[in-house]
Coordinates of C-alpha atoms in Angstrom, one line a residue:
V1 CA -92.2 -81.8 57.6
A2 CA -93.4 -85.3 57.0
R3 CA -95.8 -86.7 59.5
K4 CA -94.2 -89.1 61.9
E5 CA -97.1 -91.5 62.0
T6 CA -99.7 -93.0 59.7
Q7 CA -103.0 -91.7 60.8
L8 CA -105.1 -94.2 62.7
I9 CA -108.5 -94.3 60.9
I10 CA -111.4 -96.0 62.6
K11 CA -114.7 -95.6 60.8
M12 CA -118.1 -95.7 62.4
N13 CA -120.5 -98.6 62.0
H14 CA -121.9 -99.4 58.6
L15 CA -125.4 -98.0 59.3
A16 CA -124.0 -94.8 60.6
R17 CA -121.8 -94.2 57.5
F18 CA -124.8 -94.9 55.2
M19 CA -126.9 -92.4 57.1
V20 CA -124.1 -89.8 56.5
C21 CA -124.6 -90.2 52.8
I22 CA -128.3 -89.3 53.3
M23 CA -127.9 -86.6 55.8
S24 CA -124.9 -84.7 54.5
G25 CA -126.7 -83.1 51.6
A26 CA -125.3 -85.3 48.8
R27 CA -127.4 -83.8 46.1
S28 CA -125.6 -84.7 42.9
K29 CA -125.8 -88.0 41.1
L30 CA -122.1 -88.4 41.5
A31 CA -122.3 -88.0 45.2
L32 CA -125.1 -90.5 45.5
F33 CA -123.1 -92.9 43.3
L34 CA -120.1 -92.6 45.6
C35 CA -122.3 -93.3 48.6
G36 CA -123.7 -96.3 46.9
C37 CA -120.3 -97.6 46.1
Y38 CA -119.4 -97.3 49.8
V39 CA -122.4 -99.4 50.8
V40 CA -121.5 -102.0 48.1
A41 CA -118.0 -102.2 49.4
L42 CA -119.3 -102.8 52.9
G43 CA -120.9 -106.0 51.6
A44 CA -117.5 -107.5 51.1
H45 CA -116.1 -106.2 54.4
T46 CA -114.4 -108.9 56.5
G47 CA -115.3 -107.3 59.8
E48 CA -111.7 -106.6 60.7
E49 CA -110.2 -103.1 60.6
S50 CA -106.7 -102.8 59.1
V51 CA -104.9 -100.2 61.1
A52 CA -101.3 -99.0 61.2
E53 CA -99.3 -99.5 64.4
H54 CA -100.0 -96.5 66.6
Q55 CA -97.1 -94.3 67.4
E56 CA -97.1 -91.2 69.6
A57 CA -97.1 -88.2 67.3
E58 CA -95.5 -84.8 68.1
Y59 CA -97.8 -83.0 65.7
Y60 CA -101.5 -82.9 64.6
V61 CA -102.9 -81.6 61.4
A62 CA -105.2 -78.6 61.5
A63 CA -107.2 -76.5 59.0
V64 CA -108.9 -73.1 59.1
Y65 CA -111.1 -71.9 56.3
E66 CA -111.5 -68.2 55.3
H67 CA -114.9 -68.1 53.8
P68 CA -116.5 -65.4 51.5
S69 CA -119.9 -66.1 52.9
I70 CA -123.0 -65.8 50.7
L71 CA -125.0 -63.1 52.4
S72 CA -128.7 -62.2 52.5
L73 CA -129.4 -59.4 50.1
N74 CA -131.6 -57.8 52.7
P75 CA -130.8 -58.9 56.2
L76 CA -133.6 -56.7 57.6
A77 CA -136.3 -58.5 55.7
L78 CA -138.6 -61.1 57.4
I79 CA -138.4 -64.4 55.6
S80 CA -139.5 -68.0 56.2
R81 CA -137.4 -70.8 57.8
Q82 CA -137.3 -72.5 54.4
E83 CA -135.9 -69.4 52.7
A84 CA -133.3 -69.0 55.4
L85 CA -132.2 -72.7 55.0
E86 CA -131.8 -72.3 51.3
L87 CA -129.3 -69.5 51.9
M88 CA -127.5 -71.3 54.7
N89 CA -127.3 -74.5 52.7
Q90 CA -125.4 -72.6 50.0
N91 CA -122.7 -71.8 52.6
L92 CA -122.9 -75.3 54.1
D93 CA -122.3 -76.8 50.6
I94 CA -119.0 -74.9 50.5
Y95 CA -118.1 -76.0 54.0
E96 CA -118.6 -79.6 53.0
Q97 CA -116.3 -79.2 50.0
Q98 CA -113.6 -77.8 52.3
V99 CA -114.1 -80.7 54.8
M100 CA -113.6 -83.3 52.0
T101 CA -110.5 -81.4 50.7
A102 CA -109.1 -81.3 54.2
A103 CA -109.8 -85.0 54.7
Q104 CA -107.6 -85.8 51.8
K105 CA -104.8 -84.1 53.8
D106 CA -105.4 -86.1 57.0
V107 CA -106.7 -83.1 58.8
Q108 CA -107.8 -83.9 62.3
I109 CA -109.6 -80.6 63.2
I110 CA -111.1 -77.8 61.0
V111 CA -112.3 -74.4 62.1
F112 CA -114.9 -72.3 60.2
P113 CA -115.4 -68.5 60.8
E114 CA -118.0 -66.5 62.8
D115 CA -121.1 -65.6 60.8
G116 CA -120.0 -67.8 57.9
I117 CA -123.3 -69.7 57.6
H118 CA -126.0 -67.1 58.2
G119 CA -124.2 -63.7 57.7
F120 CA -124.7 -60.5 59.7
N121 CA -126.4 -57.1 60.1
F122 CA -129.7 -58.7 61.1
T123 CA -132.3 -57.4 63.6
R124 CA -133.4 -59.5 66.5
T125 CA -136.6 -60.4 64.5
S126 CA -135.1 -60.8 61.0
I127 CA -132.5 -63.3 62.2
Y128 CA -135.0 -65.6 63.9
P129 CA -135.6 -67.9 60.8
F130 CA -131.8 -68.5 60.7
L131 CA -131.6 -69.8 64.2
D132 CA -131.2 -73.5 65.2
F133 CA -132.5 -74.9 68.5
M134 CA -129.6 -75.7 70.7
P135 CA -129.9 -78.2 73.6
S136 CA -127.2 -78.0 76.2
P137 CA -124.4 -80.5 75.6
Q138 CA -123.9 -80.7 79.3
V139 CA -127.4 -82.0 79.8
V140 CA -128.0 -83.9 76.5
R141 CA -125.7 -86.2 74.7
W142 CA -126.7 -86.0 71.0
N143 CA -125.4 -86.9 67.6
P144 CA -127.5 -84.7 65.2
C145 CA -126.5 -86.7 62.1
L146 CA -127.6 -90.0 63.6
E147 CA -130.6 -88.6 65.5
P148 CA -131.9 -85.9 63.1
H149 CA -135.5 -86.0 64.4
R150 CA -134.8 -85.7 68.1
F151 CA -135.2 -81.9 68.1
N152 CA -137.0 -79.5 65.7
D153 CA -135.2 -76.7 63.8
T154 CA -131.7 -78.3 63.9
E155 CA -131.0 -78.7 60.2
V156 CA -127.7 -76.7 60.3
L157 CA -126.5 -78.8 63.3
Q158 CA -127.4 -82.0 61.4
R159 CA -125.3 -81.0 58.4
L160 CA -122.3 -80.0 60.4
S161 CA -122.5 -83.2 62.4
C162 CA -122.6 -85.2 59.2
M163 CA -119.6 -83.3 57.8
A164 CA -117.5 -84.2 60.8
I165 CA -118.3 -87.9 60.3
R166 CA -117.6 -87.8 56.5
G167 CA -114.3 -86.0 57.0
D168 CA -113.4 -88.1 60.1
M169 CA -112.3 -84.9 61.9
F170 CA -113.3 -82.6 64.8
L171 CA -115.2 -79.6 63.4
V172 CA -115.8 -76.2 64.8
A173 CA -118.3 -73.8 63.3
N174 CA -120.4 -70.8 64.2
L175 CA -124.2 -70.3 63.9
G176 CA -127.1 -68.5 65.4
T177 CA -129.1 -70.5 68.0
K178 CA -132.3 -70.1 70.0
Q179 CA -133.3 -71.2 73.5
P180 CA -136.9 -70.8 74.8
C181 CA -137.3 -69.2 78.2
H182 CA -140.1 -68.6 80.6
S183 CA -141.4 -65.3 81.9
S184 CA -140.5 -66.5 85.4
D185 CA -136.8 -66.2 84.3
P186 CA -135.8 -62.6 85.2
G187 CA -133.4 -62.4 82.3
C188 CA -135.9 -63.8 79.7
P189 CA -136.4 -61.3 76.8
K190 CA -139.9 -60.1 76.1
D191 CA -140.2 -62.4 73.0
G192 CA -139.8 -65.5 75.2
R193 CA -136.4 -66.7 73.8
Y194 CA -132.7 -66.2 74.1
Q195 CA -130.8 -65.8 70.9
F196 CA -127.0 -66.5 70.9
N197 CA -124.0 -66.2 68.7
T198 CA -122.8 -69.7 69.1
N199 CA -119.7 -71.8 68.3
V200 CA -120.3 -75.6 68.2
V201 CA -117.7 -78.4 68.4
F202 CA -118.3 -81.8 66.9
S203 CA -116.1 -84.8 67.4
N204 CA -115.1 -87.0 64.4
N205 CA -118.0 -89.3 65.1
G206 CA -120.5 -86.5 64.8
T207 CA -121.3 -86.0 68.5
L208 CA -122.0 -82.5 69.7
V209 CA -119.1 -82.1 72.1
D210 CA -119.9 -78.6 73.4
R211 CA -121.1 -75.1 72.5
Y212 CA -119.8 -71.7 73.4
R213 CA -122.1 -68.6 73.4
K214 CA -120.3 -65.4 72.6
Y215 CA -120.0 -63.1 75.7
N216 CA -118.5 -59.9 74.3
L217 CA -120.8 -58.9 71.5
Y218 CA -119.7 -56.4 68.9
F219 CA -122.7 -54.3 67.9
E220 CA -124.8 -57.4 67.5
A221 CA -128.4 -56.4 68.2
A222 CA -129.8 -59.7 67.0
F223 CA -128.1 -61.6 69.9
D224 CA -128.3 -61.8 73.7
V225 CA -125.3 -61.9 76.1
P226 CA -125.4 -65.1 78.2
L227 CA -126.3 -64.5 81.8
K228 CA -123.2 -66.3 82.8
V229 CA -120.0 -66.5 80.7
D230 CA -119.3 -69.9 79.1
L231 CA -115.9 -71.2 80.0
I232 CA -115.6 -74.0 77.4
T233 CA -112.9 -76.5 76.7
F234 CA -112.9 -79.8 74.9
D235 CA -110.5 -82.7 74.8
T236 CA -109.2 -84.4 71.7
P237 CA -107.3 -87.7 71.3
F238 CA -104.7 -86.1 69.1
A239 CA -103.7 -82.9 70.9
G240 CA -105.3 -82.8 74.3
R241 CA -107.4 -79.8 75.5
F242 CA -108.6 -76.9 73.4
G243 CA -110.3 -73.7 74.5
V244 CA -112.9 -71.8 72.4
F245 CA -114.1 -68.2 72.1
T246 CA -115.2 -65.8 69.4
C247 CA -113.9 -62.7 67.7
F248 CA -114.1 -59.6 70.1
D249 CA -113.7 -61.9 73.1
I250 CA -110.0 -61.9 72.5
L251 CA -109.7 -58.4 73.9
F252 CA -111.3 -59.3 77.3
F253 CA -110.6 -61.2 80.4
D254 CA -113.8 -63.3 80.2
P255 CA -113.7 -65.8 78.7
A256 CA -110.3 -65.7 76.9
I257 CA -107.9 -65.1 79.7
R258 CA -109.9 -67.1 82.3
V259 CA -110.0 -70.2 80.1
L260 CA -106.3 -70.1 79.6
R261 CA -105.5 -69.4 83.3
D262 CA -108.0 -71.8 84.9
Y263 CA -107.9 -74.7 82.4
K264 CA -104.4 -74.6 81.2
V265 CA -105.2 -75.2 77.5
K266 CA -102.4 -75.2 74.9
H267 CA -104.7 -74.8 71.9
V268 CA -107.5 -72.3 71.0
V269 CA -110.1 -72.5 68.3
Y270 CA -111.2 -69.0 67.3
P271 CA -114.0 -68.3 64.8
T272 CA -114.0 -64.6 64.0
A273 CA -115.6 -62.0 61.7
W274 CA -112.9 -59.4 62.2
M275 CA -112.7 -56.0 60.5
N276 CA -109.0 -55.0 60.2
Q277 CA -107.8 -51.8 61.7
L278 CA -104.2 -50.8 61.4
P279 CA -101.7 -50.2 62.8
L280 CA -102.5 -52.1 66.0
L281 CA -105.5 -54.4 65.4
A282 CA -105.3 -56.2 62.1
A283 CA -106.8 -59.7 62.4
I284 CA -103.6 -61.8 61.9
E285 CA -101.7 -59.3 64.1
I286 CA -103.8 -59.8 67.2
Q287 CA -104.1 -63.6 66.6
K288 CA -100.4 -64.0 66.4
A289 CA -99.9 -61.7 69.4
F290 CA -102.2 -63.9 71.5
A291 CA -100.3 -67.0 70.6
V292 CA -96.9 -65.5 71.4
A293 CA -98.1 -63.8 74.7
F294 CA -99.5 -67.1 76.1
G295 CA -97.2 -69.6 74.4
I296 CA -100.2 -71.4 72.8
N297 CA -101.5 -72.4 69.4
V298 CA -104.3 -70.4 67.9
L299 CA -106.5 -71.7 65.0
A300 CA -108.2 -68.6 63.7
A301 CA -110.8 -68.6 60.9
N302 CA -112.1 -65.2 59.6
V303 CA -114.8 -64.5 57.0
H304 CA -113.5 -63.0 53.7
H305 CA -115.1 -59.8 52.6
P306 CA -112.4 -57.3 51.6
V307 CA -114.9 -54.6 50.8
L308 CA -115.8 -54.6 54.5
G309 CA -112.2 -54.9 55.6
M310 CA -112.7 -58.5 56.6
T311 CA -109.8 -60.8 56.0
G312 CA -107.1 -62.5 58.0
S313 CA -107.0 -66.1 59.2
G314 CA -104.2 -68.3 60.4
I315 CA -102.7 -71.2 62.3
H316 CA -100.4 -69.6 64.7
T317 CA -97.9 -71.1 67.1
P318 CA -95.6 -69.0 69.3
L319 CA -92.7 -69.3 66.8
E320 CA -94.4 -69.9 63.5
S321 CA -97.5 -68.9 61.6
F322 CA -99.4 -69.9 58.5
W323 CA -101.7 -67.1 57.6
Y324 CA -103.8 -65.6 54.9
H325 CA -104.5 -61.9 54.4
D326 CA -105.7 -60.5 51.1
M327 CA -107.6 -57.3 50.5
E328 CA -107.6 -57.7 46.7
N329 CA -108.6 -61.3 45.9
P330 CA -112.3 -62.2 46.5
K331 CA -111.6 -65.9 46.7
S332 CA -111.6 -68.1 49.8
H333 CA -108.6 -69.9 51.3
L334 CA -108.1 -73.1 53.1
I335 CA -105.0 -73.2 55.4
I336 CA -103.6 -76.6 56.4
A337 CA -100.6 -77.0 58.7
Q338 CA -98.9 -79.4 61.0
V339 CA -99.1 -78.1 64.6
A340 CA -97.0 -79.1 67.6
K341 CA -99.0 -80.8 70.3
N342 CA -96.8 -79.0 72.9
P343 CA -96.1 -75.5 71.6
V344 CA -92.7 -74.0 72.4
G345 CA -92.6 -70.3 73.5
L346 CA -90.1 -67.6 73.1
V347 CA -87.0 -67.4 75.3
G348 CA -87.7 -64.8 78.0
A349 CA -85.3 -62.5 79.8
E350 CA -85.1 -64.8 82.9
N351 CA -84.0 -67.8 80.9
A352 CA -82.1 -66.4 77.9
T353 CA -78.9 -68.1 77.1
G354 CA -75.9 -67.3 74.8
E355 CA -73.7 -64.4 74.4
T356 CA -75.2 -60.9 74.9
D357 CA -74.8 -58.7 71.9
P358 CA -73.6 -55.1 72.2
S359 CA -77.1 -53.6 71.7
H360 CA -78.5 -55.8 74.5
S361 CA -75.7 -54.8 76.8
K362 CA -76.6 -51.1 76.2
F363 CA -80.2 -51.9 76.9
L364 CA -79.4 -53.7 80.2
K365 CA -77.1 -50.9 81.3
I366 CA -79.7 -48.2 80.6
L367 CA -82.4 -50.2 82.4
S368 CA -80.2 -50.9 85.4
G369 CA -78.8 -47.4 85.8
D370 CA -75.3 -48.8 85.5
P371 CA -72.7 -46.1 86.5
Y372 CA -70.8 -46.9 83.4
C373 CA -73.7 -45.9 81.3
E374 CA -74.4 -42.2 81.9
K375 CA -77.2 -40.1 80.4
D376 CA -77.2 -36.4 79.9
A377 CA -79.5 -34.1 77.9
Q378 CA -77.9 -34.9 74.6
E379 CA -76.1 -38.2 74.7
V380 CA -75.8 -41.6 76.4
H381 CA -72.2 -42.7 77.2
C382 CA -71.5 -46.4 77.8
D383 CA -68.0 -47.6 78.8
E384 CA -66.7 -44.1 77.9
A385 CA -66.4 -45.3 74.3
T386 CA -69.9 -45.9 73.0
K387 CA -72.3 -43.1 72.5
W388 CA -75.4 -42.4 70.5
N389 CA -77.6 -39.5 69.9
V390 CA -80.7 -38.7 71.9
N391 CA -81.3 -35.2 70.5
A392 CA -84.4 -34.8 72.6
P393 CA -86.8 -34.6 69.6
P394 CA -90.1 -32.7 70.0
T395 CA -93.1 -34.6 71.3
F396 CA -96.4 -34.3 69.5
H397 CA -99.9 -35.7 69.5
S398 CA -101.7 -37.7 66.8
E399 CA -104.8 -39.9 66.6
M400 CA -104.1 -43.6 66.4
M401 CA -106.9 -46.2 66.6
Y402 CA -109.2 -43.3 67.8
D403 CA -106.9 -42.7 70.8
N404 CA -104.8 -39.5 71.4
F405 CA -101.2 -40.8 71.4
T406 CA -98.2 -38.9 72.5
L407 CA -95.3 -39.4 70.1
V408 CA -91.7 -38.5 69.3
P409 CA -90.2 -38.8 65.8
V410 CA -87.6 -41.4 65.2
W411 CA -84.7 -39.7 63.4
G412 CA -81.2 -40.7 62.5
K413 CA -79.5 -44.1 62.1
E414 CA -79.3 -44.8 65.8
G415 CA -80.7 -43.4 69.1
Y416 CA -82.3 -43.8 72.4
L417 CA -85.8 -42.3 72.9
H418 CA -88.5 -42.1 75.5
V419 CA -92.0 -40.7 75.7
C420 CA -94.5 -40.8 78.6
S421 CA -98.2 -40.5 79.1
N422 CA -100.0 -40.7 82.5
G423 CA -98.1 -43.5 84.3
L424 CA -96.6 -45.2 81.3
C425 CA -93.2 -44.4 79.8
C426 CA -92.0 -46.1 76.6
Y427 CA -88.4 -46.4 75.5
L428 CA -86.7 -47.2 72.2
L429 CA -83.1 -48.1 71.6
Y430 CA -82.4 -48.6 67.9
E431 CA -80.0 -48.8 65.1
R432 CA -80.7 -48.6 61.4
P433 CA -78.3 -49.9 58.7
T434 CA -79.6 -47.4 56.2
L435 CA -82.1 -44.5 56.4
S436 CA -85.3 -44.7 54.3
K437 CA -87.4 -41.7 53.1
E438 CA -90.1 -42.4 55.7
L439 CA -91.1 -41.0 59.0
Y440 CA -91.3 -43.3 62.0
A441 CA -92.5 -42.4 65.5
L442 CA -92.5 -43.9 69.0
G443 CA -95.9 -43.5 70.6
V444 CA -97.5 -44.0 74.0
F445 CA -101.1 -44.3 75.2
D446 CA -102.3 -45.0 78.7
G447 CA -106.0 -44.7 79.1
L448 CA -109.5 -45.9 78.4
H449 CA -110.3 -46.7 74.8
T450 CA -113.9 -45.7 74.1
V451 CA -114.6 -46.1 70.4
H452 CA -116.0 -49.4 69.1
G453 CA -115.8 -50.8 72.6
T454 CA -114.7 -49.6 76.0
Y455 CA -111.5 -51.1 77.5
Y456 CA -108.4 -49.8 79.2
I457 CA -105.1 -50.1 77.4
Q458 CA -101.4 -49.3 77.8
V459 CA -99.5 -49.1 74.5
C460 CA -95.9 -48.6 73.5
A461 CA -95.7 -48.5 69.7
L462 CA -93.1 -47.9 67.0
V463 CA -95.0 -47.2 63.8
R464 CA -94.3 -46.0 60.3
C465 CA -96.3 -42.9 59.6
G466 CA -98.5 -42.4 56.5
G467 CA -96.4 -39.5 55.3
L468 CA -93.7 -37.1 56.4
G469 CA -96.1 -34.9 58.5
F470 CA -96.5 -35.6 62.2
D471 CA -100.3 -35.7 61.7
T472 CA -99.9 -38.8 59.5
C473 CA -98.6 -41.0 62.4
G474 CA -101.3 -43.5 63.2
Q475 CA -102.7 -43.9 59.7
E476 CA -103.3 -47.3 58.2
I477 CA -100.2 -48.4 56.4
T478 CA -99.3 -51.8 55.0
E479 CA -96.0 -51.1 53.1
A480 CA -92.6 -49.9 54.4
T481 CA -88.9 -50.1 53.7
G482 CA -87.4 -49.0 57.0
I483 CA -85.1 -51.6 58.6
F484 CA -84.5 -51.5 62.4
E485 CA -82.6 -53.4 65.1
F486 CA -84.2 -52.3 68.3
H487 CA -85.3 -52.8 71.9
L488 CA -88.8 -51.5 72.8
W489 CA -89.8 -51.4 76.4
G490 CA -92.1 -49.8 79.0
N491 CA -93.0 -49.7 82.7
F492 CA -96.3 -51.5 82.3
S493 CA -98.8 -51.9 85.1
T494 CA -100.1 -55.2 83.8
S495 CA -98.8 -58.6 83.0
Y496 CA -101.2 -59.0 80.1
I497 CA -99.1 -57.6 77.2
F498 CA -99.5 -58.6 73.6
P499 CA -96.6 -58.1 71.1
L500 CA -97.9 -56.7 67.9
F501 CA -95.5 -57.1 65.0
L502 CA -96.0 -56.4 61.3
T503 CA -93.6 -55.8 58.4
S504 CA -94.2 -54.7 54.8
G505 CA -96.9 -56.6 52.9
M506 CA -98.8 -57.7 56.1
T507 CA -96.0 -60.0 57.0
L508 CA -95.9 -61.4 60.6
E509 CA -92.6 -61.2 62.5
V510 CA -91.6 -63.0 65.7
P511 CA -89.6 -61.1 68.4
D512 CA -86.1 -62.4 69.1
Q513 CA -86.9 -62.0 72.8
L514 CA -89.7 -60.9 75.2
G515 CA -89.8 -60.6 78.9
W516 CA -89.5 -58.6 82.1
E517 CA -86.3 -56.8 83.1
N518 CA -86.2 -54.5 86.2
D519 CA -89.9 -54.0 86.2
H520 CA -90.0 -53.2 82.5
Y521 CA -91.4 -55.4 79.8
F522 CA -89.4 -55.4 76.6
L523 CA -89.4 -56.6 73.0
R524 CA -86.1 -57.2 71.2
K525 CA -85.6 -57.7 67.4
S526 CA -82.9 -57.7 64.8
R527 CA -82.8 -58.9 61.2
L528 CA -86.2 -57.9 60.0
S529 CA -87.4 -59.7 56.9
S530 CA -88.8 -56.5 55.3
G531 CA -89.6 -52.9 56.2
L532 CA -91.1 -52.3 59.6
V533 CA -94.8 -51.3 59.7
T534 CA -95.7 -51.8 63.4
A535 CA -93.9 -53.0 66.5
A536 CA -96.0 -52.5 69.6
L537 CA -96.5 -53.8 73.2
Y538 CA -100.3 -53.7 73.7
G539 CA -101.1 -54.0 77.4
R540 CA -104.6 -54.7 78.8
L541 CA -105.7 -53.6 82.2
Y542 CA -108.9 -55.6 82.5
E543 CA -109.7 -54.3 86.0
R544 CA -110.0 -50.7 84.7
D545 CA -112.5 -51.4 82.0

């Protein structure tokens, strides 16, 4: 879609732009020559900016970069600050290349991944040389590129600030930061400093707009949890307000849900270093589900290390996604897309319009207990003419995502199934145009997840099993051929429900409809683009964590 405006480009003052050439790490003769050419051109400048007439745009241009970060060969080793900077500058050089590529496409905001500059698997001591000092943006207004000597140990912040100026774009990146503390502070660690996993936001003039310190750490012994959660938003001239959080935060109330609820943001920037776990928590799967569930845009940047299961970035709106997931190719990927300033969500049950198709009529009749839709042990009869098999298939148990799910097999070309666990009952009404030689199952879990994190979930999931045996249901699968038209629903005890939806080849699907009907939350879909891998409603009960 062609942009509906010519971007308004207003450059900084001449001295500031010259300083960018010095500060941004222009190391090659060509880069220095280009900087010199810019200075020469300024000598002939008339002092008047030529700008296009400003028009209100419906879209902005965003970029996310999936980065195969250059890692320390021995993250446990104790090294000097200079050695740490040498490694980090290799990653920052790549960042700068991506910024300049994005600038050629009129990108207005770019997001880089978690751990992309320094790496991971450090101890508290070994990461110390990689940490920048971080003043509070709420207290200090600072442009690191233009004021490089104001604070010590801020070389990474300086380079990022200069990149934002050179690219004339907002820039979001993740780095490790340090903050000295005094022994009188009851939370101060014994070594006299806090160490944080930190996202930073720079405006297009290089100013440090804000910082977010990760609250829900994922086995990160090198970092501290902030004493108080950061609820961070920042405003932009092109799209209004953005929220920001990191990786594992997406599964918890603070800060992710609270920022959306209290500050009413429409856009989220999301650096992550996410290890994929199918069938329910692949990176692009949860990113998309978050965008759909809240009707917002999510700009998600992941690191790219397929050997570690790390891939999956995207620019997600409620109705559309531009994503990258590749477990084979070791190369990086820059995603650029136009994004609506005011995202449009799915049509819910309460405001759906148009003719109701026969399958949705069946669903509504089952849910309402309509006397014209009678259920017995074997069949469901609607309008005395339509019937489909229930067959009461056997229930079984299988491990999925380290949780003990209760499941029923999905057999036949059509049917109506249900399965319950604790207080949650899940239901599936389905039709299949053709049968495939695959086993599918409907599963339910209602309980406390305790592996790789502790949090309470309610899940209704239709999944393709790894083989034909019941014990293969819950295995990690990426390919499938089974086509379904279906309604999936459950009597959830939470309003925080994320629709997870993947088809063959790690393809993201969008539900036709989501919403509440008679105290049940449902997902409806027809016309799949490829074979179904996972369709799930993933509920979070934060108060039971």
